[in-house]
Every structure is written in C-alpha cells, then in structure tokens.
Amino acid sequence: VNSCIFCKIIAGEIPAEIIYSDDFVVAFSDIAPKAPVHILLIPKRHLRGANELLTDDAELLSHIFSAANVLAKKFNIDKSGYRVITNNGKDAGQSVDHLHFHLLGGKDLGDLVG
Ligand code: AMP
C-alpha cells in the first residue's frame, strides 16, 4: 500500500534496521524502543491489523512466531522471558495500520499487557 510506512520499509524506501527476513516476514528494530529488546515483526503482505487475519493466514502466523523465537534466542531473551503483542485499533493504541507484532524483552515487563 502506497502510503504505508511499513510497506515502504519492506520496499527499502525508508531505512530500518532489518534483522530478519523470510518469504512472509520482515523484522526490524522499533524506532522508539520501550525495552532493551524491542523488535517489530510484520508480514510482507499488507494487512491492516490482526482483525484481518483469517484461517488462510496460518502459515504467515507460524512464520511470525517462529521468527520471534529465533530472534529471542539471538538477542538472549529466550531464557529470561519476553512478550509478543499486537495492538489492534484505536483503544489498543495502534498507530501504524500494517499488522505488526512487538517482541519485547530484556527487562521486567510488568503486569500490563502493552
Ligand atoms: P503500535 O503503536 O502498536 O501501532 O506500534 C507502532 C510502532 O511502530 C511504535 O512502537 C513505533 O515506535 C514504531 N515505528 C513507527 N515508525 C517506525 C519506523 N519508521 N521504524 C521503526 N519503527 C517504527
């Protein structure tokens, strides 16, 4: 989608620190990290949010969570623990309308989910 900043990152039109990529998924560092490890995992295909996920997207989701596990190991938070979250819509504070999963870790993340 033309105006989507995450589509522009995938296309290489906006710089990002890309740390993982496969046929389905791209992962890069969050520009405003909320934890020592804060990585965004996004599908290469534009989906507005988790609300657009269907049973057809099982392969995409398995790639996203598999990539999260690989990155958790790579960034040494697999043992200490981490959180994977997605914000959907206004009340959840979704600010970019391209489905993304936050991988957060490296500190005590507290009780709040997000
Ligand atoms: P959300 O609030 O769940 O929609 O998360 C959007 C996230 O995208 C925020 O944590 C932002 O810091 C992050 N973000 C926005 N623009 C960029 C960018 N150009 N590169 C990396 N992260 C970004």
mmCIF file of N, CA and C and ligand atoms in Angstrom:
data_model
loop_
_atom_site.group_PDB
_atom_site.id
_atom_site.type_symbol
_atom_site.label_atom_id
_atom_site.label_comp_id
_atom_site.label_asym_id
_atom_site.label_seq_id
_atom_site.Cartn_x
_atom_site.Cartn_y
_atom_site.Cartn_z
ATOM 1 N N VAL A 1 0.862 -1.203 0.000
ATOM 2 C CA VAL A 1 0.000 0.000 0.000
ATOM 3 C C VAL A 1 0.893 1.247 0.000
ATOM 4 N N ASN A 2 0.599 2.176 -0.899
ATOM 5 C CA ASN A 2 1.468 3.323 -1.176
ATOM 6 C C ASN A 2 1.871 4.149 0.026
ATOM 7 N N SER A 3 0.876 4.511 0.848
ATOM 8 C CA SER A 3 1.161 5.470 1.913
ATOM 9 C C SER A 3 1.624 4.789 3.202
ATOM 10 N N CYS A 4 1.748 3.479 3.192
ATOM 11 C CA CYS A 4 2.032 2.749 4.429
ATOM 12 C C CYS A 4 3.535 2.755 4.730
ATOM 13 N N ILE A 5 3.919 3.246 5.917
ATOM 14 C CA ILE A 5 5.358 3.355 6.211
ATOM 15 C C ILE A 5 6.005 1.976 6.338
ATOM 16 N N PHE A 6 5.272 0.988 6.813
ATOM 17 C CA PHE A 6 5.888 -0.341 6.931
ATOM 18 C C PHE A 6 6.048 -0.983 5.545
ATOM 19 N N CYS A 7 5.111 -0.720 4.625
ATOM 20 C CA CYS A 7 5.310 -1.187 3.241
ATOM 21 C C CYS A 7 6.548 -0.521 2.639
ATOM 22 N N LYS A 8 6.774 0.744 3.002
ATOM 23 C CA LYS A 8 7.961 1.452 2.487
ATOM 24 C C LYS A 8 9.242 0.863 3.069
ATOM 25 N N ILE A 9 9.197 0.444 4.312
ATOM 26 C CA ILE A 9 10.370 -0.225 4.909
ATOM 27 C C ILE A 9 10.635 -1.536 4.169
ATOM 28 N N ILE A 10 9.581 -2.303 3.895
ATOM 29 C CA ILE A 10 9.743 -3.566 3.165
ATOM 30 C C ILE A 10 10.329 -3.318 1.778
ATOM 31 N N ALA A 11 9.891 -2.228 1.142
ATOM 32 C CA ALA A 11 10.362 -1.900 -0.213
ATOM 33 C C ALA A 11 11.747 -1.261 -0.203
ATOM 34 N N GLY A 12 12.279 -0.969 0.995
ATOM 35 C CA GLY A 12 13.595 -0.341 1.079
ATOM 36 C C GLY A 12 13.565 1.158 0.839
ATOM 37 N N GLU A 13 12.367 1.741 0.856
ATOM 38 C CA GLU A 13 12.237 3.185 0.583
ATOM 39 C C GLU A 13 12.422 4.025 1.840
ATOM 40 N N ILE A 14 12.264 3.389 2.992
ATOM 41 C CA ILE A 14 12.532 4.043 4.279
ATOM 42 C C ILE A 14 13.540 3.156 4.998
ATOM 43 N N PRO A 15 14.609 3.758 5.529
ATOM 44 C CA PRO A 15 15.609 2.921 6.188
ATOM 45 C C PRO A 15 15.085 2.312 7.492
ATOM 46 N N ALA A 16 15.532 1.107 7.768
ATOM 47 C CA ALA A 16 15.225 0.469 9.048
ATOM 48 C C ALA A 16 16.335 -0.540 9.306
ATOM 49 N N GLU A 17 16.479 -0.866 10.572
ATOM 50 C CA GLU A 17 17.478 -1.861 10.951
ATOM 51 C C GLU A 17 16.846 -3.245 10.820
ATOM 52 N N ILE A 18 16.893 -3.784 9.605
ATOM 53 C CA ILE A 18 16.265 -5.090 9.334
ATOM 54 C C ILE A 18 17.130 -6.190 9.958
ATOM 55 N N ILE A 19 16.518 -7.013 10.802
ATOM 56 C CA ILE A 19 17.310 -8.045 11.457
ATOM 57 C C ILE A 19 16.865 -9.460 11.103
ATOM 58 N N TYR A 20 15.759 -9.570 10.397
ATOM 59 C CA TYR A 20 15.294 -10.900 9.965
ATOM 60 C C TYR A 20 14.362 -10.709 8.773
ATOM 61 N N SER A 21 14.435 -11.651 7.858
ATOM 62 C CA SER A 21 13.522 -11.607 6.722
ATOM 63 C C SER A 21 13.359 -13.022 6.165
ATOM 64 N N ASP A 22 12.127 -13.397 5.830
ATOM 65 C CA ASP A 22 11.906 -14.638 5.076
ATOM 66 C C ASP A 22 10.802 -14.375 4.059
ATOM 67 N N ASP A 23 10.229 -15.409 3.477
ATOM 68 C CA ASP A 23 9.242 -15.198 2.416
ATOM 69 C C ASP A 23 8.009 -14.439 2.901
ATOM 70 N N PHE A 24 7.713 -14.555 4.196
ATOM 71 C CA PHE A 24 6.476 -13.995 4.730
ATOM 72 C C PHE A 24 6.680 -12.776 5.612
ATOM 73 N N VAL A 25 7.836 -12.704 6.271
ATOM 74 C CA VAL A 25 8.007 -11.825 7.427
ATOM 75 C C VAL A 25 9.255 -10.960 7.292
ATOM 76 N N VAL A 26 9.153 -9.724 7.774
ATOM 77 C CA VAL A 26 10.332 -8.877 7.961
ATOM 78 C C VAL A 26 10.333 -8.429 9.417
ATOM 79 N N ALA A 27 11.520 -8.376 10.028
ATOM 80 C CA ALA A 27 11.645 -7.882 11.399
ATOM 81 C C ALA A 27 12.704 -6.800 11.445
ATOM 82 N N PHE A 28 12.404 -5.758 12.217
ATOM 83 C CA PHE A 28 13.341 -4.638 12.349
ATOM 84 C C PHE A 28 13.187 -4.008 13.727
ATOM 85 N N SER A 29 14.190 -3.235 14.119
ATOM 86 C CA SER A 29 14.167 -2.602 15.438
ATOM 87 C C SER A 29 13.109 -1.511 15.480
ATOM 88 N N ASP A 30 12.392 -1.435 16.604
ATOM 89 C CA ASP A 30 11.437 -0.343 16.795
ATOM 90 C C ASP A 30 12.214 0.963 16.967
ATOM 91 N N ILE A 31 11.732 1.997 16.307
ATOM 92 C CA ILE A 31 12.436 3.284 16.306
ATOM 93 C C ILE A 31 12.367 3.966 17.687
ATOM 94 N N ALA A 32 11.395 3.610 18.486
ATOM 95 C CA ALA A 32 11.234 4.196 19.828
ATOM 96 C C ALA A 32 11.113 3.056 20.843
ATOM 97 N N PRO A 33 12.238 2.391 21.129
ATOM 98 C CA PRO A 33 12.166 1.155 21.925
ATOM 99 C C PRO A 33 11.621 1.370 23.342
ATOM 100 N N LYS A 34 10.732 0.461 23.752
ATOM 101 C CA LYS A 34 10.145 0.518 25.099
ATOM 102 C C LYS A 34 10.795 -0.502 26.028
ATOM 103 N N ALA A 35 11.786 -1.222 25.521
ATOM 104 C CA ALA A 35 12.509 -2.216 26.313
ATOM 105 C C ALA A 35 13.871 -2.402 25.652
ATOM 106 N N PRO A 36 14.845 -2.962 26.377
ATOM 107 C CA PRO A 36 16.174 -3.168 25.781
ATOM 108 C C PRO A 36 16.114 -3.929 24.453
ATOM 109 N N VAL A 37 15.214 -4.909 24.351
ATOM 110 C CA VAL A 37 14.954 -5.549 23.066
ATOM 111 C C VAL A 37 13.529 -5.169 22.656
ATOM 112 N N HIS A 38 13.407 -4.492 21.549
ATOM 113 C CA HIS A 38 12.079 -4.117 21.038
ATOM 114 C C HIS A 38 12.127 -4.197 19.516
ATOM 115 N N ILE A 39 11.581 -5.305 19.022
ATOM 116 C CA ILE A 39 11.639 -5.628 17.600
ATOM 117 C C ILE A 39 10.213 -5.710 17.080
ATOM 118 N N LEU A 40 10.003 -5.238 15.859
ATOM 119 C CA LEU A 40 8.696 -5.375 15.220
ATOM 120 C C LEU A 40 8.766 -6.460 14.153
ATOM 121 N N LEU A 41 7.786 -7.353 14.181
ATOM 122 C CA LEU A 41 7.670 -8.396 13.157
ATOM 123 C C LEU A 41 6.434 -8.093 12.333
ATOM 124 N N ILE A 42 6.603 -8.006 11.028
ATOM 125 C CA ILE A 42 5.478 -7.638 10.179
ATOM 126 C C ILE A 42 5.373 -8.588 8.988
ATOM 127 N N PRO A 43 4.140 -8.818 8.520
ATOM 128 C CA PRO A 43 4.009 -9.597 7.283
ATOM 129 C C PRO A 43 4.433 -8.745 6.087
ATOM 130 N N LYS A 44 5.013 -9.380 5.083
ATOM 131 C CA LYS A 44 5.361 -8.649 3.861
ATOM 132 C C LYS A 44 4.097 -8.180 3.147
ATOM 133 N N ARG A 45 3.039 -8.980 3.262
ATOM 134 C CA ARG A 45 1.749 -8.606 2.667
ATOM 135 C C ARG A 45 1.043 -7.600 3.575
ATOM 136 N N HIS A 46 0.493 -6.560 2.977
ATOM 137 C CA HIS A 46 -0.180 -5.540 3.785
ATOM 138 C C HIS A 46 -1.503 -6.063 4.335
ATOM 139 N N LEU A 47 -1.573 -6.137 5.654
ATOM 140 C CA LEU A 47 -2.828 -6.388 6.359
ATOM 141 C C LEU A 47 -2.964 -5.239 7.339
ATOM 142 N N ARG A 48 -4.167 -4.711 7.514
ATOM 143 C CA ARG A 48 -4.328 -3.521 8.356
ATOM 144 C C ARG A 48 -4.095 -3.825 9.838
ATOM 145 N N GLY A 49 -4.379 -5.039 10.230
ATOM 146 C CA GLY A 49 -4.205 -5.385 11.639
ATOM 147 C C GLY A 49 -4.647 -6.809 11.877
ATOM 148 N N ALA A 50 -4.589 -7.221 13.150
ATOM 149 C CA ALA A 50 -4.935 -8.600 13.499
ATOM 150 C C ALA A 50 -6.379 -8.928 13.122
ATOM 151 N N ASN A 51 -7.201 -7.885 13.046
ATOM 152 C CA ASN A 51 -8.613 -8.100 12.695
ATOM 153 C C ASN A 51 -8.793 -8.605 11.270
ATOM 154 N N GLU A 52 -7.759 -8.512 10.446
ATOM 155 C CA GLU A 52 -7.868 -9.015 9.068
ATOM 156 C C GLU A 52 -7.316 -10.428 8.912
ATOM 157 N N LEU A 53 -6.846 -11.019 10.010
ATOM 158 C CA LEU A 53 -6.285 -12.369 9.916
ATOM 159 C C LEU A 53 -7.401 -13.407 9.776
ATOM 160 N N LEU A 54 -7.172 -14.360 8.886
ATOM 161 C CA LEU A 54 -8.149 -15.422 8.644
ATOM 162 C C LEU A 54 -7.439 -16.766 8.754
ATOM 163 N N THR A 55 -8.212 -17.852 8.720
ATOM 164 C CA THR A 55 -7.597 -19.176 8.842
ATOM 165 C C THR A 55 -6.587 -19.431 7.721
ATOM 166 N N ASP A 56 -6.772 -18.772 6.585
ATOM 167 C CA ASP A 56 -5.802 -18.886 5.477
ATOM 168 C C ASP A 56 -4.414 -18.393 5.863
ATOM 169 N N ASP A 57 -4.324 -17.593 6.917
ATOM 170 C CA ASP A 57 -3.060 -16.966 7.287
ATOM 171 C C ASP A 57 -2.260 -17.783 8.303
ATOM 172 N N ALA A 58 -2.615 -19.053 8.461
ATOM 173 C CA ALA A 58 -1.918 -19.901 9.430
ATOM 174 C C ALA A 58 -0.413 -19.936 9.158
ATOM 175 N N GLU A 59 -0.039 -20.042 7.886
ATOM 176 C CA GLU A 59 1.384 -20.140 7.543
ATOM 177 C C GLU A 59 2.114 -18.838 7.895
ATOM 178 N N LEU A 60 1.471 -17.734 7.613
ATOM 179 C CA LEU A 60 2.051 -16.433 7.979
ATOM 180 C C LEU A 60 2.283 -16.350 9.484
ATOM 181 N N LEU A 61 1.273 -16.745 10.265
ATOM 182 C CA LEU A 61 1.395 -16.632 11.722
ATOM 183 C C LEU A 61 2.471 -17.562 12.267
ATOM 184 N N SER A 62 2.580 -18.754 11.698
ATOM 185 C CA SER A 62 3.628 -19.653 12.180
ATOM 186 C C SER A 62 5.001 -19.079 11.854
ATOM 187 N N HIS A 63 5.128 -18.406 10.726
ATOM 188 C CA HIS A 63 6.408 -17.768 10.397
ATOM 189 C C HIS A 63 6.708 -16.612 11.347
ATOM 190 N N ILE A 64 5.684 -15.861 11.708
ATOM 191 C CA ILE A 64 5.908 -14.730 12.620
ATOM 192 C C ILE A 64 6.379 -15.237 13.987
ATOM 193 N N PHE A 65 5.704 -16.246 14.513
ATOM 194 C CA PHE A 65 6.093 -16.707 15.851
ATOM 195 C C PHE A 65 7.394 -17.503 15.830
ATOM 196 N N SER A 66 7.650 -18.183 14.738
ATOM 197 C CA SER A 66 8.941 -18.856 14.603
ATOM 198 C C SER A 66 10.071 -17.824 14.536
ATOM 199 N N ALA A 67 9.864 -16.745 13.775
ATOM 200 C CA ALA A 67 10.872 -15.677 13.695
ATOM 201 C C ALA A 67 11.065 -15.039 15.066
ATOM 202 N N ALA A 68 9.984 -14.843 15.810
ATOM 203 C CA ALA A 68 10.096 -14.272 17.161
ATOM 204 C C ALA A 68 10.961 -15.164 18.046
ATOM 205 N N ASN A 69 10.783 -16.476 17.925
ATOM 206 C CA ASN A 69 11.587 -17.402 18.733
ATOM 207 C C ASN A 69 13.053 -17.363 18.338
ATOM 208 N N VAL A 70 13.319 -17.305 17.040
ATOM 209 C CA VAL A 70 14.700 -17.206 16.563
ATOM 210 C C VAL A 70 15.349 -15.922 17.095
ATOM 211 N N LEU A 71 14.608 -14.826 17.025
ATOM 212 C CA LEU A 71 15.167 -13.537 17.454
ATOM 213 C C LEU A 71 15.316 -13.473 18.976
ATOM 214 N N ALA A 72 14.391 -14.099 19.692
ATOM 215 C CA ALA A 72 14.522 -14.144 21.161
ATOM 216 C C ALA A 72 15.820 -14.840 21.550
ATOM 217 N N LYS A 73 16.149 -15.914 20.857
ATOM 218 C CA LYS A 73 17.419 -16.602 21.121
ATOM 219 C C LYS A 73 18.591 -15.722 20.732
ATOM 220 N N LYS A 74 18.512 -15.131 19.543
ATOM 221 C CA LYS A 74 19.609 -14.306 19.036
ATOM 222 C C LYS A 74 19.911 -13.141 19.984
ATOM 223 N N PHE A 75 18.857 -12.552 20.578
ATOM 224 C CA PHE A 75 19.045 -11.395 21.446
ATOM 225 C C PHE A 75 19.036 -11.781 22.929
ATOM 226 N N ASN A 76 19.146 -13.115 23.166
ATOM 227 C CA ASN A 76 19.377 -13.598 24.521
ATOM 228 C C ASN A 76 18.267 -13.311 25.512
ATOM 229 N N ILE A 77 17.039 -13.311 25.048
ATOM 230 C CA ILE A 77 15.923 -13.116 25.975
ATOM 231 C C ILE A 77 15.040 -14.371 26.042
ATOM 232 N N ASP A 78 15.507 -15.441 25.406
ATOM 233 C CA ASP A 78 14.691 -16.664 25.389
ATOM 234 C C ASP A 78 14.572 -17.275 26.779
ATOM 235 N N LYS A 79 15.624 -17.150 27.593
ATOM 236 C CA LYS A 79 15.598 -17.737 28.940
ATOM 237 C C LYS A 79 14.940 -16.785 29.935
ATOM 238 N N SER A 80 15.257 -15.488 29.830
ATOM 239 C CA SER A 80 14.726 -14.516 30.796
ATOM 240 C C SER A 80 13.248 -14.236 30.557
ATOM 241 N N GLY A 81 12.802 -14.390 29.321
ATOM 242 C CA GLY A 81 11.386 -14.186 29.017
ATOM 243 C C GLY A 81 11.154 -12.975 28.125
ATOM 244 N N TYR A 82 10.045 -13.019 27.459
ATOM 245 C CA TYR A 82 9.711 -11.928 26.542
ATOM 246 C C TYR A 82 8.213 -11.907 26.304
ATOM 247 N N ARG A 83 7.771 -10.868 25.629
ATOM 248 C CA ARG A 83 6.345 -10.723 25.332
ATOM 249 C C ARG A 83 6.188 -10.427 23.840
ATOM 250 N N VAL A 84 5.173 -11.036 23.240
ATOM 251 C CA VAL A 84 4.816 -10.734 21.854
ATOM 252 C C VAL A 84 3.409 -10.162 21.878
ATOM 253 N N ILE A 85 3.264 -8.919 21.395
ATOM 254 C CA ILE A 85 1.924 -8.314 21.429
ATOM 255 C C ILE A 85 1.591 -7.637 20.100
ATOM 256 N N THR A 86 0.301 -7.549 19.844
ATOM 257 C CA THR A 86 -0.160 -6.771 18.699
ATOM 258 C C THR A 86 -1.302 -5.877 19.161
ATOM 259 N N ASN A 87 -1.227 -4.612 18.777
ATOM 260 C CA ASN A 87 -2.285 -3.662 19.099
ATOM 261 C C ASN A 87 -3.215 -3.558 17.905
ATOM 262 N N ASN A 88 -4.506 -3.673 18.173
ATOM 263 C CA ASN A 88 -5.476 -3.602 17.081
ATOM 264 C C ASN A 88 -6.489 -2.493 17.352
ATOM 265 N N GLY A 89 -6.426 -1.448 16.534
ATOM 266 C CA GLY A 89 -7.432 -0.394 16.622
ATOM 267 C C GLY A 89 -7.107 0.683 17.645
ATOM 268 N N LYS A 90 -8.012 1.644 17.706
ATOM 269 C CA LYS A 90 -7.795 2.891 18.449
ATOM 270 C C LYS A 90 -7.552 2.661 19.943
ATOM 271 N N ASP A 91 -8.424 1.909 20.592
ATOM 272 C CA ASP A 91 -8.302 1.757 22.048
ATOM 273 C C ASP A 91 -7.044 0.990 22.450
ATOM 274 N N ALA A 92 -6.512 0.213 21.522
ATOM 275 C CA ALA A 92 -5.268 -0.516 21.801
ATOM 276 C C ALA A 92 -4.048 0.332 21.477
ATOM 277 N N GLY A 93 -4.287 1.514 20.886
ATOM 278 C CA GLY A 93 -3.182 2.406 20.570
ATOM 279 C C GLY A 93 -2.443 2.063 19.292
ATOM 280 N N GLN A 94 -3.105 1.342 18.393
ATOM 281 C CA GLN A 94 -2.441 1.026 17.116
ATOM 282 C C GLN A 94 -2.176 2.323 16.357
ATOM 283 N N SER A 95 -0.900 2.556 16.034
ATOM 284 C CA SER A 95 -0.536 3.806 15.373
ATOM 285 C C SER A 95 -0.062 3.601 13.940
ATOM 286 N N VAL A 96 0.195 2.368 13.554
ATOM 287 C CA VAL A 96 0.568 2.070 12.167
ATOM 288 C C VAL A 96 -0.387 0.988 11.667
ATOM 289 N N ASP A 97 -1.085 1.304 10.569
ATOM 290 C CA ASP A 97 -2.116 0.387 10.069
ATOM 291 C C ASP A 97 -1.545 -0.668 9.127
ATOM 292 N N HIS A 98 -0.491 -1.319 9.582
ATOM 293 C CA HIS A 98 0.054 -2.510 8.912
ATOM 294 C C HIS A 98 0.334 -3.483 10.050
ATOM 295 N N LEU A 99 -0.302 -4.639 9.999
ATOM 296 C CA LEU A 99 -0.178 -5.615 11.082
ATOM 297 C C LEU A 99 1.274 -5.747 11.554
ATOM 298 N N HIS A 100 1.473 -5.648 12.858
ATOM 299 C CA HIS A 100 2.822 -5.821 13.409
ATOM 300 C C HIS A 100 2.730 -6.415 14.797
ATOM 301 N N PHE A 101 3.740 -7.217 15.117
ATOM 302 C CA PHE A 101 3.854 -7.835 16.433
ATOM 303 C C PHE A 101 5.095 -7.275 17.092
ATOM 304 N N HIS A 102 4.941 -6.764 18.308
ATOM 305 C CA HIS A 102 6.075 -6.280 19.087
ATOM 306 C C HIS A 102 6.699 -7.468 19.817
ATOM 307 N N LEU A 103 8.003 -7.620 19.699
ATOM 308 C CA LEU A 103 8.768 -8.571 20.518
ATOM 309 C C LEU A 103 9.550 -7.739 21.525
ATOM 310 N N LEU A 104 9.196 -7.909 22.799
ATOM 311 C CA LEU A 104 9.755 -7.078 23.864
ATOM 312 C C LEU A 104 10.448 -7.939 24.906
ATOM 313 N N GLY A 105 11.597 -7.496 25.370
ATOM 314 C CA GLY A 105 12.275 -8.229 26.421
ATOM 315 C C GLY A 105 13.514 -7.497 26.891
ATOM 316 N N GLY A 106 14.215 -8.150 27.819
ATOM 317 C CA GLY A 106 15.447 -7.577 28.351
ATOM 318 C C GLY A 106 15.243 -6.811 29.625
ATOM 319 N N LYS A 107 14.014 -6.762 30.133
ATOM 320 C CA LYS A 107 13.730 -6.176 31.437
ATOM 321 C C LYS A 107 12.425 -6.786 31.942
ATOM 322 N N ASP A 108 12.110 -6.531 33.210
ATOM 323 C CA ASP A 108 10.814 -6.954 33.743
ATOM 324 C C ASP A 108 9.733 -6.123 33.065
ATOM 325 N N LEU A 109 8.866 -6.778 32.335
ATOM 326 C CA LEU A 109 7.872 -6.043 31.540
ATOM 327 C C LEU A 109 6.622 -5.677 32.342
ATOM 328 N N GLY A 110 6.546 -6.093 33.581
ATOM 329 C CA GLY A 110 5.421 -5.707 34.409
ATOM 330 C C GLY A 110 4.152 -6.463 34.077
ATOM 331 N N ASP A 111 3.054 -6.001 34.675
ATOM 332 C CA ASP A 111 1.779 -6.715 34.554
ATOM 333 C C ASP A 111 0.992 -6.307 33.322
ATOM 334 N N LEU A 112 1.149 -5.059 32.929
ATOM 335 C CA LEU A 112 0.301 -4.513 31.868
ATOM 336 C C LEU A 112 0.639 -5.180 30.530
ATOM 337 N N VAL A 113 -0.378 -5.576 29.834
ATOM 338 C CA VAL A 113 -0.165 -6.179 28.509
ATOM 339 C C VAL A 113 -0.043 -5.036 27.510
ATOM 340 N N GLY A 114 1.109 -4.563 27.290
ATOM 341 C CA GLY A 114 1.331 -3.459 26.356
ATOM 342 C C GLY A 114 1.774 -2.256 27.070
HETATM 343 P P1 AMP B 1 1.633 0.395 17.523
HETATM 344 O O1 AMP B 1 1.509 1.541 18.480
HETATM 345 O O2 AMP B 1 1.335 -0.932 18.121
HETATM 346 O O3 AMP B 1 0.897 0.668 16.229
HETATM 347 O O4 AMP B 1 3.187 0.315 17.169
HETATM 348 C C1 AMP B 1 3.799 1.030 16.141
HETATM 349 C C2 AMP B 1 5.251 1.012 16.451
HETATM 350 O O5 AMP B 1 5.952 1.348 15.265
HETATM 351 C C3 AMP B 1 5.689 2.000 17.529
HETATM 352 O O6 AMP B 1 6.295 1.294 18.612
HETATM 353 C C4 AMP B 1 6.679 2.911 16.796
HETATM 354 O O7 AMP B 1 7.763 3.297 17.609
HETATM 355 C C5 AMP B 1 7.118 2.049 15.631
HETATM 356 N N1 AMP B 1 7.565 2.763 14.440
HETATM 357 C C6 AMP B 1 6.922 3.759 13.782
HETATM 358 N N2 AMP B 1 7.626 4.163 12.708
HETATM 359 C C7 AMP B 1 8.729 3.381 12.667
HETATM 360 C C8 AMP B 1 9.858 3.301 11.787
HETATM 361 N N3 AMP B 1 9.984 4.108 10.713
HETATM 362 N N4 AMP B 1 10.820 2.392 12.067
HETATM 363 C C9 AMP B 1 10.707 1.572 13.140
HETATM 364 N N5 AMP B 1 9.669 1.596 13.999
HETATM 365 C C10 AMP B 1 8.689 2.487 13.769
#
